[in-house]
PDB file of C-alpha atoms in Angstrom:
ATOM      1  CA  MET A 583     102.360 158.384  43.796  1.00 48.00           C
ATOM      2  CA  ASP A 584      98.893 159.815  44.316  1.00 43.00           C
ATOM      3  CA  THR A 585      99.849 162.793  46.427  1.00 46.00           C
ATOM      4  CA  ASP A 586      97.387 165.552  45.763  1.00 52.00           C
ATOM      5  CA  HIS A 587      94.246 163.927  44.407  1.00 43.00           C
ATOM      6  CA  GLY A 588      94.767 165.114  40.844  1.00 45.00           C
ATOM      7  CA  ALA A 589      95.679 168.729  41.623  1.00 48.00           C
ATOM      8  CA  PRO A 590      96.515 170.688  38.447  1.00 52.00           C
ATOM      9  CA  ALA A 591     100.067 171.705  37.647  1.00 62.00           C
ATOM     10  CA  ARG A 592      99.351 175.324  38.597  1.00 68.00           C
ATOM     11  CA  GLY A 593      98.296 174.205  42.065  1.00 67.00           C
ATOM     12  CA  GLU A 594     101.476 172.146  42.291  1.00 75.00           C
ATOM     13  CA  ASP A 595     103.558 175.231  41.498  1.00 89.00           C
ATOM     14  CA  LEU A 596     101.719 177.338  44.073  1.00 95.00           C
ATOM     15  CA  ARG A 597     102.102 174.755  46.826  1.00 96.00           C
ATOM     16  CA  ARG A 598     105.806 174.328  46.155  1.00 96.00           C
ATOM     17  CA  ALA A 599     106.311 178.092  46.227  1.00 97.00           C
ATOM     18  CA  GLU A 600     104.303 178.370  49.442  1.00 97.00           C
ATOM     19  CA  LEU A 601     106.329 175.653  51.153  1.00 98.00           C
ATOM     20  CA  GLY A 602     109.586 177.081  49.858  1.00 98.00           C
ATOM     21  CA  ALA A 603     108.902 180.548  51.218  1.00 98.00           C
ATOM     22  CA  ALA A 604     107.815 179.219  54.613  1.00 98.00           C
ATOM     23  CA  LEU A 605     110.800 176.876  54.840  1.00 98.00           C
ATOM     24  CA  GLU A 606     113.235 179.683  54.098  1.00 98.00           C
ATOM     25  CA  ALA A 607     111.567 181.933  56.666  1.00 98.00           C
ATOM     26  CA  VAL A 608     111.943 179.321  59.392  1.00 98.00           C
ATOM     27  CA  ARG A 609     115.513 178.543  58.352  1.00 98.00           C
ATOM     28  CA  ALA A 610     116.251 182.246  58.763  1.00 98.00           C
ATOM     29  CA  ARG A 611     114.685 182.217  62.243  1.00 98.00           C
ATOM     30  CA  VAL A 612     116.867 179.256  63.220  1.00 98.00           C
ATOM     31  CA  ALA A 613     120.018 180.939  61.880  1.00 98.00           C
ATOM     32  CA  ARG A 614     119.257 184.189  63.726  1.00 98.00           C
ATOM     33  CA  ALA A 615     118.538 182.306  66.938  1.00 98.00           C
ATOM     34  CA  GLU A 616     121.825 180.406  66.673  1.00 98.00           C
ATOM     35  CA  ALA A 617     123.715 183.652  66.164  1.00 98.00           C
ATOM     36  CA  THR A 618     121.934 185.379  69.050  1.00 98.00           C
ATOM     37  CA  ALA A 619     122.717 182.458  71.353  1.00 98.00           C
ATOM     38  CA  GLY A 620     126.355 182.399  70.244  1.00 98.00           C
ATOM     39  CA  ARG A 621     125.978 178.934  68.778  1.00 98.00           C
ATOM     40  CA  ALA A 622     127.622 177.524  65.673  1.00 98.00           C
ATOM     41  CA  PRO A 623     125.579 177.589  62.449  1.00 97.00           C
ATOM     42  CA  GLY A 624     123.839 174.260  61.993  1.00 97.00           C
ATOM     43  CA  SER A 625     124.050 173.287  65.657  1.00 98.00           C
ATOM     44  CA  ALA A 626     120.244 173.412  65.842  1.00 98.00           C
ATOM     45  CA  ARG A 627     118.694 171.300  63.109  1.00 98.00           C
ATOM     46  CA  LEU A 628     115.271 171.954  61.618  1.00 98.00           C
ATOM     47  CA  MET A 629     112.820 169.048  61.573  1.00 98.00           C
ATOM     48  CA  VAL A 630     109.710 169.635  59.470  1.00 98.00           C
ATOM     49  CA  VAL A 631     106.630 168.067  61.046  1.00 98.00           C
ATOM     50  CA  THR A 632     104.566 166.695  58.162  1.00 97.00           C
ATOM     51  CA  LYS A 633     101.871 164.792  60.030  1.00 95.00           C
ATOM     52  CA  PHE A 634      98.407 165.076  58.427  1.00 95.00           C
ATOM     53  CA  PHE A 635      99.922 166.358  55.164  1.00 97.00           C
ATOM     54  CA  PRO A 636     100.224 164.279  51.974  1.00 96.00           C
ATOM     55  CA  ALA A 637     103.279 162.480  50.666  1.00 97.00           C
ATOM     56  CA  GLY A 638     103.480 165.052  47.881  1.00 96.00           C
ATOM     57  CA  ASP A 639     104.308 167.779  50.397  1.00 97.00           C
ATOM     58  CA  LEU A 640     107.101 165.681  51.871  1.00 97.00           C
ATOM     59  CA  ALA A 641     108.491 165.127  48.360  1.00 97.00           C
ATOM     60  CA  ARG A 642     108.327 168.871  47.607  1.00 97.00           C
ATOM     61  CA  LEU A 643     110.191 169.673  50.815  1.00 98.00           C
ATOM     62  CA  ILE A 644     112.906 167.150  49.987  1.00 98.00           C
ATOM     63  CA  ASP A 645     113.266 168.844  46.604  1.00 97.00           C
ATOM     64  CA  LEU A 646     113.594 172.145  48.484  1.00 97.00           C
ATOM     65  CA  GLY A 647     116.461 170.749  50.540  1.00 97.00           C
ATOM     66  CA  ALA A 648     114.758 169.582  53.736  1.00 98.00           C
ATOM     67  CA  THR A 649     116.196 166.313  55.046  1.00 97.00           C
ATOM     68  CA  GLU A 650     114.598 165.668  58.467  1.00 98.00           C
ATOM     69  CA  PHE A 651     110.909 165.098  59.074  1.00 98.00           C
ATOM     70  CA  GLY A 652     108.674 164.261  62.013  1.00 98.00           C
ATOM     71  CA  GLU A 653     105.577 162.083  61.926  1.00 98.00           C
ATOM     72  CA  SER A 654     103.273 161.108  64.768  1.00 96.00           C
ATOM     73  CA  ARG A 655     100.613 158.733  63.436  1.00 95.00           C
ATOM     74  CA  GLU A 656     100.991 155.174  62.258  1.00 96.00           C
ATOM     75  CA  PRO A 657     100.041 153.724  59.764  1.00 96.00           C
ATOM     76  CA  GLU A 658      99.728 157.126  58.022  1.00 96.00           C
ATOM     77  CA  ALA A 659     103.453 157.738  58.453  1.00 97.00           C
ATOM     78  CA  GLY A 660     104.523 154.332  57.175  1.00 97.00           C
ATOM     79  CA  ARG A 661     102.447 154.633  54.019  1.00 97.00           C
ATOM     80  CA  LYS A 662     103.723 158.156  53.385  1.00 97.00           C
ATOM     81  CA  VAL A 663     107.388 157.237  53.829  1.00 97.00           C
ATOM     82  CA  ALA A 664     107.007 154.196  51.584  1.00 97.00           C
ATOM     83  CA  ALA A 665     105.357 156.283  48.865  1.00 97.00           C
ATOM     84  CA  VAL A 666     108.093 158.911  48.879  1.00 97.00           C
ATOM     85  CA  ARG A 667     110.913 156.370  48.940  1.00 96.00           C
ATOM     86  CA  SER A 668     109.310 154.630  45.954  1.00 96.00           C
ATOM     87  CA  GLU A 669     108.945 157.938  44.097  1.00 95.00           C
ATOM     88  CA  LEU A 670     112.449 159.178  44.977  1.00 96.00           C
ATOM     89  CA  PRO A 671     114.686 156.083  45.016  1.00 95.00           C
ATOM     90  CA  GLY A 672     118.171 156.765  46.290  1.00 94.00           C
ATOM     91  CA  VAL A 673     117.287 160.165  47.758  1.00 97.00           C
ATOM     92  CA  ALA A 674     118.349 160.381  51.401  1.00 96.00           C
ATOM     93  CA  PHE A 675     115.980 161.730  54.026  1.00 98.00           C
ATOM     94  CA  ASP A 676     115.218 160.836  57.637  1.00 98.00           C
ATOM     95  CA  VAL A 677     111.889 160.520  59.400  1.00 98.00           C
ATOM     96  CA  ASP A 678     111.444 160.327  63.172  1.00 98.00           C
ATOM     97  CA  MET A 679     108.426 159.152  65.117  1.00 98.00           C
ATOM     98  CA  ILE A 680     107.646 162.073  67.413  1.00 97.00           C
ATOM     99  CA  GLY A 681     104.169 161.213  68.694  1.00 95.00           C
ATOM    100  CA  SER A 682     102.883 158.938  71.411  1.00 94.00           C
ATOM    101  CA  LEU A 683     103.457 155.351  70.333  1.00 95.00           C
ATOM    102  CA  GLN A 684     101.520 152.239  71.272  1.00 95.00           C
ATOM    103  CA  ARG A 685     103.577 149.076  71.685  1.00 96.00           C
ATOM    104  CA  LYS A 686     101.511 147.285  69.039  1.00 96.00           C
ATOM    105  CA  LYS A 687     102.705 149.824  66.459  1.00 97.00           C
ATOM    106  CA  ALA A 688     106.394 149.210  67.231  1.00 98.00           C
ATOM    107  CA  LYS A 689     106.769 146.541  64.537  1.00 97.00           C
ATOM    108  CA  THR A 690     105.868 148.859  61.686  1.00 97.00           C
ATOM    109  CA  VAL A 691     107.563 151.978  63.073  1.00 98.00           C
ATOM    110  CA  ALA A 692     110.877 150.119  63.359  1.00 98.00           C
ATOM    111  CA  ARG A 693     110.801 149.577  59.595  1.00 97.00           C
ATOM    112  CA  TRP A 694     110.832 153.259  58.627  1.00 98.00           C
ATOM    113  CA  ALA A 695     111.895 155.478  61.548  1.00 98.00           C
ATOM    114  CA  ARG A 696     115.416 156.743  62.096  1.00 98.00           C
ATOM    115  CA  ARG A 697     114.512 157.488  65.701  1.00 98.00           C
ATOM    116  CA  VAL A 698     111.603 157.304  68.084  1.00 98.00           C
ATOM    117  CA  GLN A 699     111.543 160.558  70.028  1.00 98.00           C
ATOM    118  CA  SER A 700     108.663 159.635  72.336  1.00 97.00           C
ATOM    119  CA  VAL A 701     110.117 156.769  74.382  1.00 98.00           C
ATOM    120  CA  ASP A 702     108.570 156.905  77.828  1.00 96.00           C
ATOM    121  CA  SER A 703     108.370 153.379  79.277  1.00 96.00           C
ATOM    122  CA  PRO A 704     110.550 150.253  79.590  1.00 97.00           C
ATOM    123  CA  ASP A 705     107.775 148.186  77.997  1.00 97.00           C
ATOM    124  CA  LEU A 706     107.894 150.383  74.895  1.00 98.00           C
ATOM    125  CA  VAL A 707     111.690 150.070  74.826  1.00 98.00           C
ATOM    126  CA  ASP A 708     111.423 146.279  74.870  1.00 98.00           C
ATOM    127  CA  ALA A 709     108.782 146.283  72.124  1.00 98.00           C
ATOM    128  CA  LEU A 710     110.943 148.532  69.943  1.00 98.00           C
ATOM    129  CA  ALA A 711     113.995 146.346  70.524  1.00 98.00           C
ATOM    130  CA  ARG A 712     112.104 143.249  69.391  1.00 98.00           C
ATOM    131  CA  ALA A 713     110.728 145.109  66.381  1.00 98.00           C
ATOM    132  CA  THR A 714     114.175 146.416  65.451  1.00 98.00           C
ATOM    133  CA  ALA A 715     115.670 142.931  65.643  1.00 98.00           C
ATOM    134  CA  ALA A 716     112.991 141.683  63.255  1.00 98.00           C
ATOM    135  CA  ALA A 717     113.485 144.626  60.886  1.00 98.00           C
ATOM    136  CA  LEU A 718     117.263 144.127  60.809  1.00 98.00           C
ATOM    137  CA  GLU A 719     116.862 140.426  60.129  1.00 97.00           C
ATOM    138  CA  ALA A 720     114.399 141.110  57.315  1.00 97.00           C
ATOM    139  CA  GLY A 721     116.646 143.754  55.767  1.00 97.00           C
ATOM    140  CA  ALA A 722     114.043 146.473  56.352  1.00 96.00           C
ATOM    141  CA  ARG A 723     116.670 148.546  58.172  1.00 96.00           C
ATOM    142  CA  VAL A 724     120.454 148.405  58.413  1.00 96.00           C
ATOM    143  CA  GLN A 725     121.160 150.412  61.564  1.00 97.00           C
ATOM    144  CA  PRO A 726     120.011 150.347  65.191  1.00 98.00           C
ATOM    145  CA  LEU A 727     116.929 152.394  66.023  1.00 98.00           C
ATOM    146  CA  GLY A 728     117.656 155.694  67.740  1.00 98.00           C
ATOM    147  CA  MET A 729     115.914 156.530  71.012  1.00 98.00           C
ATOM    148  CA  LEU A 730     115.074 159.879  72.553  1.00 98.00           C
ATOM    149  CA  LEU A 731     113.544 159.668  76.003  1.00 98.00           C
ATOM    150  CA  GLN A 732     110.514 161.905  76.272  1.00 97.00           C
ATOM    151  CA  MET A 733     110.658 163.830  79.508  1.00 96.00           C
ATOM    152  CA  SER A 734     107.612 165.183  81.261  1.00 93.00           C
ATOM    153  CA  LEU A 735     108.061 168.505  83.027  1.00 90.00           C
ATOM    154  CA  ASP A 736     104.677 168.490  84.729  1.00 86.00           C
ATOM    155  CA  GLY A 737     103.928 164.805  85.250  1.00 81.00           C
ATOM    156  CA  ASP A 738     100.769 164.954  83.130  1.00 80.00           C
ATOM    157  CA  PRO A 739     100.184 161.297  82.101  1.00 71.00           C
ATOM    158  CA  THR A 740      97.849 162.279  79.261  1.00 77.00           C
ATOM    159  CA  ARG A 741     100.718 163.933  77.343  1.00 80.00           C
ATOM    160  CA  GLY A 742     103.258 161.157  77.758  1.00 85.00           C
ATOM    161  CA  GLY A 743     106.807 161.367  78.997  1.00 93.00           C
ATOM    162  CA  ALA A 744     108.793 160.257  82.019  1.00 94.00           C
ATOM    163  CA  VAL A 745     109.609 162.479  84.971  1.00 94.00           C
ATOM    164  CA  GLU A 746     113.291 163.120  85.671  1.00 95.00           C
ATOM    165  CA  SER A 747     113.517 160.557  88.468  1.00 95.00           C
ATOM    166  CA  ASP A 748     112.428 157.821  86.044  1.00 96.00           C
ATOM    167  CA  LEU A 749     114.935 158.691  83.305  1.00 97.00           C
ATOM    168  CA  PRO A 750     117.892 156.662  84.693  1.00 97.00           C
ATOM    169  CA  ALA A 751     115.940 153.380  84.665  1.00 97.00           C
ATOM    170  CA  LEU A 752     114.541 154.166  81.229  1.00 98.00           C
ATOM    171  CA  ALA A 753     118.038 154.907  79.919  1.00 98.00           C
ATOM    172  CA  ASP A 754     119.262 151.602  81.348  1.00 98.00           C
ATOM    173  CA  ALA A 755     116.443 149.816  79.524  1.00 98.00           C
ATOM    174  CA  VAL A 756     117.657 151.296  76.231  1.00 98.00           C
ATOM    175  CA  THR A 757     121.373 150.623  76.770  1.00 98.00           C
ATOM    176  CA  GLY A 758     120.508 147.055  77.729  1.00 98.00           C
ATOM    177  CA  HIS A 759     119.610 146.483  74.075  1.00 98.00           C
ATOM    178  CA  ASP A 760     123.016 147.427  72.682  1.00 96.00           C
ATOM    179  CA  GLY A 761     123.244 146.710  68.966  1.00 97.00           C
ATOM    180  CA  LEU A 762     119.521 147.179  68.477  1.00 98.00           C
ATOM    181  CA  LEU A 763     118.876 150.580  70.067  1.00 98.00           C
ATOM    182  CA  THR A 764     120.973 153.688  70.645  1.00 98.00           C
ATOM    183  CA  LEU A 765     120.418 156.214  73.431  1.00 98.00           C
ATOM    184  CA  ASP A 766     120.634 159.523  71.576  1.00 98.00           C
ATOM    185  CA  GLY A 767     119.218 162.015  74.076  1.00 98.00           C
ATOM    186  CA  LEU A 768     116.017 163.616  75.301  1.00 98.00           C
ATOM    187  CA  MET A 769     112.851 165.119  73.874  1.00 98.00           C
ATOM    188  CA  VAL A 770     110.425 167.495  75.545  1.00 96.00           C
ATOM    189  CA  ILE A 771     107.000 168.873  74.737  1.00 87.00           C
ATOM    190  CA  ALA A 772     106.355 172.005  76.778  1.00 81.00           C
ATOM    191  CA  PRO A 773     103.417 171.747  79.205  1.00 83.00           C
ATOM    192  CA  LEU A 774     100.191 173.454  78.261  1.00 79.00           C
ATOM    193  CA  HIS A 775     100.366 175.869  81.181  1.00 81.00           C
ATOM    194  CA  GLY A 776     103.116 178.214  82.274  1.00 81.00           C
ATOM    195  CA  GLU A 777     105.790 180.151  80.437  1.00 88.00           C
ATOM    196  CA  ALA A 778     107.588 178.351  77.611  1.00 86.00           C
ATOM    197  CA  GLU A 779     110.836 180.096  78.575  1.00 92.00           C
ATOM    198  CA  ALA A 780     110.758 178.641  82.077  1.00 93.00           C
ATOM    199  CA  HIS A 781     109.868 175.171  80.807  1.00 92.00           C
ATOM    200  CA  LEU A 782     112.698 175.185  78.270  1.00 95.00           C
ATOM    201  CA  ALA A 783     115.189 176.372  80.875  1.00 96.00           C
ATOM    202  CA  HIS A 784     114.068 173.494  83.119  1.00 95.00           C
ATOM    203  CA  ALA A 785     114.449 171.046  80.233  1.00 96.00           C
ATOM    204  CA  ALA A 786     117.977 172.321  79.590  1.00 97.00           C
ATOM    205  CA  GLN A 787     118.928 171.697  83.211  1.00 97.00           C
ATOM    206  CA  ILE A 788     117.597 168.143  83.058  1.00 97.00           C
ATOM    207  CA  ALA A 789     119.445 167.531  79.795  1.00 97.00           C
ATOM    208  CA  GLU A 790     122.716 168.757  81.301  1.00 97.00           C
ATOM    209  CA  ARG A 791     122.378 166.364  84.238  1.00 97.00           C
ATOM    210  CA  PHE A 792     121.418 163.525  81.899  1.00 98.00           C
ATOM    211  CA  ARG A 793     124.443 164.063  79.633  1.00 98.00           C
ATOM    212  CA  ALA A 794     126.721 163.949  82.656  1.00 98.00           C
ATOM    213  CA  ARG A 795     125.673 160.292  83.035  1.00 97.00           C
ATOM    214  CA  HIS A 796     125.321 159.551  79.311  1.00 98.00           C
ATOM    215  CA  PRO A 797     127.867 161.699  77.413  1.00 98.00           C
ATOM    216  CA  ALA A 798     126.951 160.243  74.023  1.00 97.00           C
ATOM    217  CA  ALA A 799     123.278 161.203  74.438  1.00 98.00           C
ATOM    218  CA  THR A 800     123.753 164.713  73.081  1.00 98.00           C
ATOM    219  CA  GLU A 801     120.399 165.350  71.420  1.00 98.00           C
ATOM    220  CA  LEU A 802     117.844 167.684  72.960  1.00 98.00           C
ATOM    221  CA  SER A 803     114.723 167.851  70.808  1.00 98.00           C
ATOM    222  CA  ALA A 804     112.803 170.878  72.023  1.00 97.00           C
ATOM    223  CA  GLY A 805     110.881 173.771  70.541  1.00 95.00           C
ATOM    224  CA  MET A 806     108.106 174.096  67.999  1.00 95.00           C
ATOM    225  CA  SER A 807     106.732 176.830  65.735  1.00 94.00           C
ATOM    226  CA  ALA A 808     106.012 179.344  68.492  1.00 93.00           C
ATOM    227  CA  ASP A 809     109.188 178.970  70.567  1.00 94.00           C
ATOM    228  CA  VAL A 810     112.020 178.204  68.142  1.00 97.00           C
ATOM    229  CA  GLU A 811     114.177 181.067  69.423  1.00 97.00           C
ATOM    230  CA  SER A 812     113.793 180.242  73.091  1.00 96.00           C
ATOM    231  CA  ALA A 813     114.437 176.542  72.502  1.00 97.00           C
ATOM    232  CA  ILE A 814     117.684 177.270  70.648  1.00 98.00           C
ATOM    233  CA  ALA A 815     118.754 179.688  73.364  1.00 98.00           C
ATOM    234  CA  HIS A 816     118.358 176.826  75.842  1.00 97.00           C
ATOM    235  CA  GLY A 817     120.365 174.307  73.859  1.00 98.00           C
ATOM    236  CA  SER A 818     117.907 172.531  71.594  1.00 98.00           C
ATOM    237  CA  THR A 819     119.653 170.524  68.880  1.00 98.00           C
ATOM    238  CA  CYS A 820     116.418 169.844  66.986  1.00 98.00           C
ATOM    239  CA  VAL A 821     113.431 172.146  66.638  1.00 98.00           C
ATOM    240  CA  ARG A 822     110.245 170.452  65.407  1.00 98.00           C
ATOM    241  CA  VAL A 823     108.311 172.898  63.226  1.00 98.00           C
ATOM    242  CA  GLY A 824     104.982 172.104  61.630  1.00 97.00           C
ATOM    243  CA  THR A 825     102.429 174.900  61.262  1.00 97.00           C
ATOM    244  CA  ALA A 826     104.954 177.660  60.485  1.00 98.00           C
ATOM    245  CA  ILE A 827     106.056 175.683  57.407  1.00 98.00           C
ATOM    246  CA  MET A 828     103.126 173.467  56.451  1.00 98.00           C
ATOM    247  CA  GLY A 829     100.294 175.897  57.198  1.00 96.00           C
ATOM    248  CA  PRO A 830      96.968 175.012  58.840  1.00 92.00           C
ATOM    249  CA  ARG A 831      96.155 171.339  59.221  1.00 85.00           C
ATOM    250  CA  PRO A 832      94.157 169.941  56.271  1.00 81.00           C
ATOM    251  CA  LEU A 833      90.421 170.000  56.936  1.00 62.00           C
ATOM    252  CA  ALA A 834      90.140 166.242  56.381  1.00 59.00           C
ATOM    253  CA  SER A 835      92.341 165.604  59.404  1.00 64.00           C
ATOM    254  CA  GLN A 836      90.551 167.942  61.785  1.00 52.00           C
TER     255      GLN A 836
END
């Protein structure tokens, strides 16, 4: 696996140490936030967002004990996952699609993703159901594809997501594909403007109402590097952390 363009062993050691220290620091933040919120240890899982970073970093993080990862660009994500699975056969790890997804990319995403966290339209649901059926038939996956409905708190169409009034119909679209898709919960990306605390509190209220109708949809994916503590205080079950672990985005991707 060509992961680091021929980086010397010393550079490999430094990068692993850097990732290890950052991962432990964020794990400590999550643990403190759980304790402060009176939540059980492990009730908020840490997802490392590895978009833009090489497959070698994902492999290092797996070696350091990370098991959940978020990617947002296809085909970059598909190639990266395939490379790591080839390099580490039999090693279990999960990767979710967390970014905006075009329907034409559904076929490939359904072959590697545990979940799609950015489901925001019935058309995308239908495309993912068809892609999952094909992947199951081909043996490229063995389980239904998980769905998190991306909710929009401000109605900004450029950032994706469905407003609360559209969530019931979107949930029905997912449950209509029983055996192919599972309705696992909700995902939110905080709006660009306003206080993160207020946005996360609003998201928690929406999630509570949603779970009343869909008790099995227990996931709330909320919070990133800057607002881990607030997200956990408001019930997030999955915090998606990139920069605080991975560091600045590689120059080649900027």
